[in-house]
Structures are given as C-alpha cells and as structure tokens.
Short mmCIF file of C-alpha atoms in Angstrom, two decimals:
data_model
loop_
_atom_site.label_atom_id
_atom_site.label_comp_id
_atom_site.label_asym_id
_atom_site.label_seq_id
_atom_site.Cartn_x
_atom_site.Cartn_y
_atom_site.Cartn_z
CA MET L 134 -95.84 -200.26 40.29
CA THR L 135 -97.56 -202.57 42.72
CA GLU L 136 -94.13 -203.67 43.94
CA ARG L 137 -93.49 -200.11 45.05
CA GLY L 138 -96.81 -199.78 46.82
CA VAL L 139 -98.51 -197.61 44.19
CA LEU L 140 -101.96 -198.74 43.12
CA VAL L 141 -102.81 -197.66 39.58
CA ASP L 142 -106.01 -198.46 37.75
CA HIS L 143 -105.86 -199.77 34.17
CA THR L 144 -107.71 -196.68 32.91
CA THR L 145 -104.93 -194.48 34.28
CA ILE L 146 -102.37 -196.42 32.27
CA TYR L 147 -104.58 -196.11 29.19
CA ARG L 148 -104.73 -192.33 29.69
CA TRP L 149 -100.94 -192.21 29.97
CA VAL L 150 -100.65 -194.09 26.68
CA GLN L 151 -103.03 -191.66 24.99
CA LYS L 152 -101.17 -188.66 26.37
CA TYR L 153 -97.54 -189.69 25.93
CA ALA L 154 -97.61 -191.95 22.84
CA PRO L 155 -97.46 -189.06 20.31
CA GLU L 156 -94.49 -187.55 22.12
CA LEU L 157 -92.70 -190.89 22.28
CA ASP L 158 -93.36 -191.35 18.58
CA LYS L 159 -91.78 -187.97 17.81
CA GLN L 160 -88.76 -188.67 20.01
CA THR L 161 -88.05 -192.13 18.56
CA ARG L 162 -88.85 -191.50 14.88
CA TRP L 163 -85.18 -190.84 14.05
CA TYR L 164 -84.25 -194.21 15.52
CA ARG L 165 -86.78 -196.08 13.39
CA GLN L 166 -85.59 -194.70 10.06
CA VAL L 167 -85.76 -197.12 7.16
CA PRO L 168 -82.44 -198.21 5.58
CA ASP L 169 -81.75 -196.60 2.20
CA TRP L 170 -81.90 -199.84 0.23
CA GLN L 171 -85.38 -200.58 1.60
CA ALA L 172 -86.71 -197.04 1.33
CA SER L 173 -85.87 -196.89 -2.37
CA PHE L 174 -88.48 -199.53 -3.24
CA TRP L 175 -92.12 -198.84 -2.29
CA ARG L 176 -94.98 -201.31 -2.55
CA VAL L 177 -98.37 -199.60 -2.80
CA ASP L 178 -101.81 -201.20 -2.73
CA GLU L 179 -105.38 -200.61 -1.65
CA THR L 180 -107.99 -202.85 -0.08
CA TYR L 181 -111.63 -202.57 0.94
CA ILE L 182 -112.20 -202.76 4.71
CA ARG L 183 -114.90 -201.98 7.23
CA VAL L 184 -114.10 -199.23 9.74
CA GLY L 185 -116.66 -198.21 12.34
CA GLY L 186 -119.47 -199.93 10.48
CA ARG L 187 -118.68 -198.16 7.18
CA TRP L 188 -116.88 -199.65 4.19
CA CYS L 189 -113.90 -197.68 2.90
CA TYR L 190 -110.65 -198.13 0.97
CA LEU L 191 -107.37 -198.42 2.82
CA TYR L 192 -104.36 -197.29 0.77
CA ARG L 193 -101.02 -198.52 2.14
CA ALA L 194 -97.37 -198.09 1.22
CA ILE L 195 -94.65 -200.33 2.63
CA THR L 196 -90.90 -200.66 2.08
CA ALA L 197 -89.11 -203.66 0.62
CA GLY L 198 -88.52 -204.79 4.20
CA GLY L 199 -92.23 -204.69 5.04
CA GLN L 200 -92.17 -201.55 7.19
CA THR L 201 -95.26 -199.36 6.79
CA LEU L 202 -94.48 -195.96 5.28
CA ASP L 203 -97.97 -194.47 5.23
CA PHE L 204 -101.68 -195.27 4.97
CA TYR L 205 -104.84 -193.42 4.00
CA LEU L 206 -108.55 -194.21 4.42
CA SER L 207 -110.87 -193.05 1.64
CA PRO L 208 -114.57 -193.58 0.96
CA LYS L 209 -113.83 -193.76 -2.79
CA ARG L 210 -111.31 -195.58 -4.94
CA ASN L 211 -110.45 -193.05 -7.61
CA VAL L 212 -107.54 -191.03 -8.98
CA ALA L 213 -108.11 -188.15 -6.53
CA ALA L 214 -107.90 -190.46 -3.50
CA ALA L 215 -104.80 -192.24 -4.85
CA LYS L 216 -103.16 -188.90 -5.62
CA ARG L 217 -103.95 -187.58 -2.14
CA PHE L 218 -102.48 -190.71 -0.56
CA LEU L 219 -99.29 -190.67 -2.62
CA ALA L 220 -98.74 -186.94 -2.03
CA LYS L 221 -99.16 -187.57 1.71
CA ALA L 222 -96.71 -190.50 1.55
CA PHE L 223 -94.11 -188.40 -0.29
CA LYS L 224 -94.49 -185.55 2.19
CA SER L 225 -94.31 -187.71 5.33
CA ASN L 226 -91.23 -189.59 4.06
CA ALA L 227 -89.37 -186.60 2.62
CA SER L 228 -86.47 -187.05 5.06
CA ALA L 229 -85.77 -190.55 3.70
CA GLY L 230 -85.74 -189.27 0.10
CA TYR L 231 -87.79 -190.31 -2.89
CA PRO L 232 -88.15 -193.95 -3.84
CA ARG L 233 -86.37 -195.31 -6.87
CA VAL L 234 -89.27 -197.66 -7.72
CA ILE L 235 -92.97 -197.66 -6.83
CA ASN L 236 -94.58 -201.05 -7.40
CA THR L 237 -98.38 -201.27 -7.65
CA ASP L 238 -100.87 -203.79 -8.90
CA LYS L 239 -102.64 -202.94 -12.13
CA ALA L 240 -105.08 -200.50 -10.52
CA PRO L 241 -105.51 -197.70 -13.10
CA SER L 242 -106.16 -195.07 -10.43
CA LEU L 243 -102.68 -195.50 -8.93
CA ALA L 244 -100.99 -195.34 -12.35
CA ARG L 245 -102.80 -192.12 -13.27
CA ALA L 246 -102.13 -190.62 -9.83
CA ILE L 247 -98.38 -191.25 -10.15
CA ALA L 248 -98.40 -189.73 -13.65
CA LYS L 249 -100.23 -186.63 -12.35
CA LEU L 250 -97.82 -186.24 -9.43
CA LYS L 251 -94.89 -186.45 -11.85
CA SER L 252 -96.41 -183.77 -14.10
CA GLU L 253 -97.05 -181.52 -11.07
CA GLY L 254 -93.47 -181.93 -9.84
CA ILE L 255 -94.38 -183.59 -6.53
CA CYS L 256 -92.92 -186.91 -7.66
CA PRO L 257 -89.59 -186.73 -9.54
CA PRO L 258 -89.63 -188.06 -13.12
CA THR L 259 -86.80 -190.46 -12.22
CA VAL L 260 -89.13 -192.56 -10.05
CA GLU L 261 -89.96 -195.74 -11.94
CA HIS L 262 -93.52 -197.07 -11.73
CA ARG L 263 -93.85 -200.83 -12.08
CA GLN L 264 -97.22 -202.56 -12.37
CA VAL L 265 -96.24 -206.08 -11.33
CA LYS L 266 -98.51 -207.86 -8.87
CA TYR L 267 -96.05 -210.43 -7.48
CA PRO L 268 -93.75 -208.16 -5.41
CA ASN L 269 -96.90 -206.92 -3.64
CA ASN L 270 -97.68 -210.40 -2.28
CA ILE L 271 -96.29 -209.34 1.12
CA LEU L 272 -98.76 -206.47 1.19
CA GLU L 273 -101.63 -208.59 -0.13
CA GLY L 274 -101.03 -211.21 2.55
CA ASP L 275 -101.12 -208.52 5.20
CA HIS L 276 -104.55 -207.41 3.96
CA GLY L 277 -105.90 -210.76 5.15
CA ARG L 278 -104.79 -210.00 8.69
CA LEU L 279 -106.44 -206.59 8.48
CA LYS L 280 -109.73 -208.04 7.31
CA ARG L 281 -109.84 -210.86 9.84
CA VAL L 282 -112.73 -210.28 12.22
CA PRO L 283 -111.72 -210.38 15.90
CA ARG L 284 -113.04 -213.34 17.89
CA ALA L 285 -115.27 -211.13 20.06
CA GLU L 286 -117.03 -209.75 16.98
CA ARG L 287 -117.62 -213.22 15.52
CA ARG L 288 -119.50 -214.14 18.71
CA VAL L 289 -117.77 -217.52 18.96
#
C-alpha cells in the first residue's frame, strides 16, 4: 500500500483481520473440504495446556491427513466434556459425513462418550472406535508444539 502512496498503520491492518477473517473463513470453507478418504478416519486426543494463566484440557480431532477437524477447551477431563466435544465435532463436520473409524488413546472418558453418543443416536452405530495409541502419534507430536513456551515468555 505504501507503493500507492497510502500510509496504513499496523493496527489498522490488525483491525481488518479481526473484521474480515470470519467472512473469509465462511467464503473459503467449501474450498478447504477434506477428501473423503481422510475424513473417514478421525484421530482424537486430549492434552493439558495452560491458557491465559489457567490450566485446562484441549480436546482435538484431526483427519488421517493431519487437518484439524475441531477442538474444545474444558476445565475438566471427564465423560461430559468428551461427549460435548465429540457432539460438537460431529455437528461441525456434518457436511463431510460421519467418520468410518474414530481412533483414540485408552482414555476411558472418550470411550464412554462415544458409547453414549451411539446410544443417543448422535453417532451412528456403524462408526468403529479403536483404542490404539500408535496412529495418534501425529497428534501427540503436535501437542509438543502446542505446549512449547514462546521465547518471549521464557525471558531468554
């Protein structure tokens, strides 16, 4: 913009991002749809992180290709929180269809939440739940990047 003789402060650009980012997200969501073969296999996990000075659990679901489907922050790690997260993930990804397989680690809260969602009819009974930790290594490795403290906070 400087090339055209318009001087814009960095805060103005930040305001534009805040204002127009949700609209851009809506307009481009169709373009970023996940391929069927990736969307049929979900990897779900939770981790404990610090947000705004408070510790909470971050539930995340990703596709086989590593694309984030949904996330949820919860102060507790229980069946109710896992159920709320999975119901939200099913609802927000309804256009892509239901997954064929949901892979989790051996967290009992996720297993019970999936069973409850199946009994309530939110999750179809054809969805297979696997409790194998190795396919979730992609997700577990990404947790490390989430937990890494930025350099400014470390006071290096």
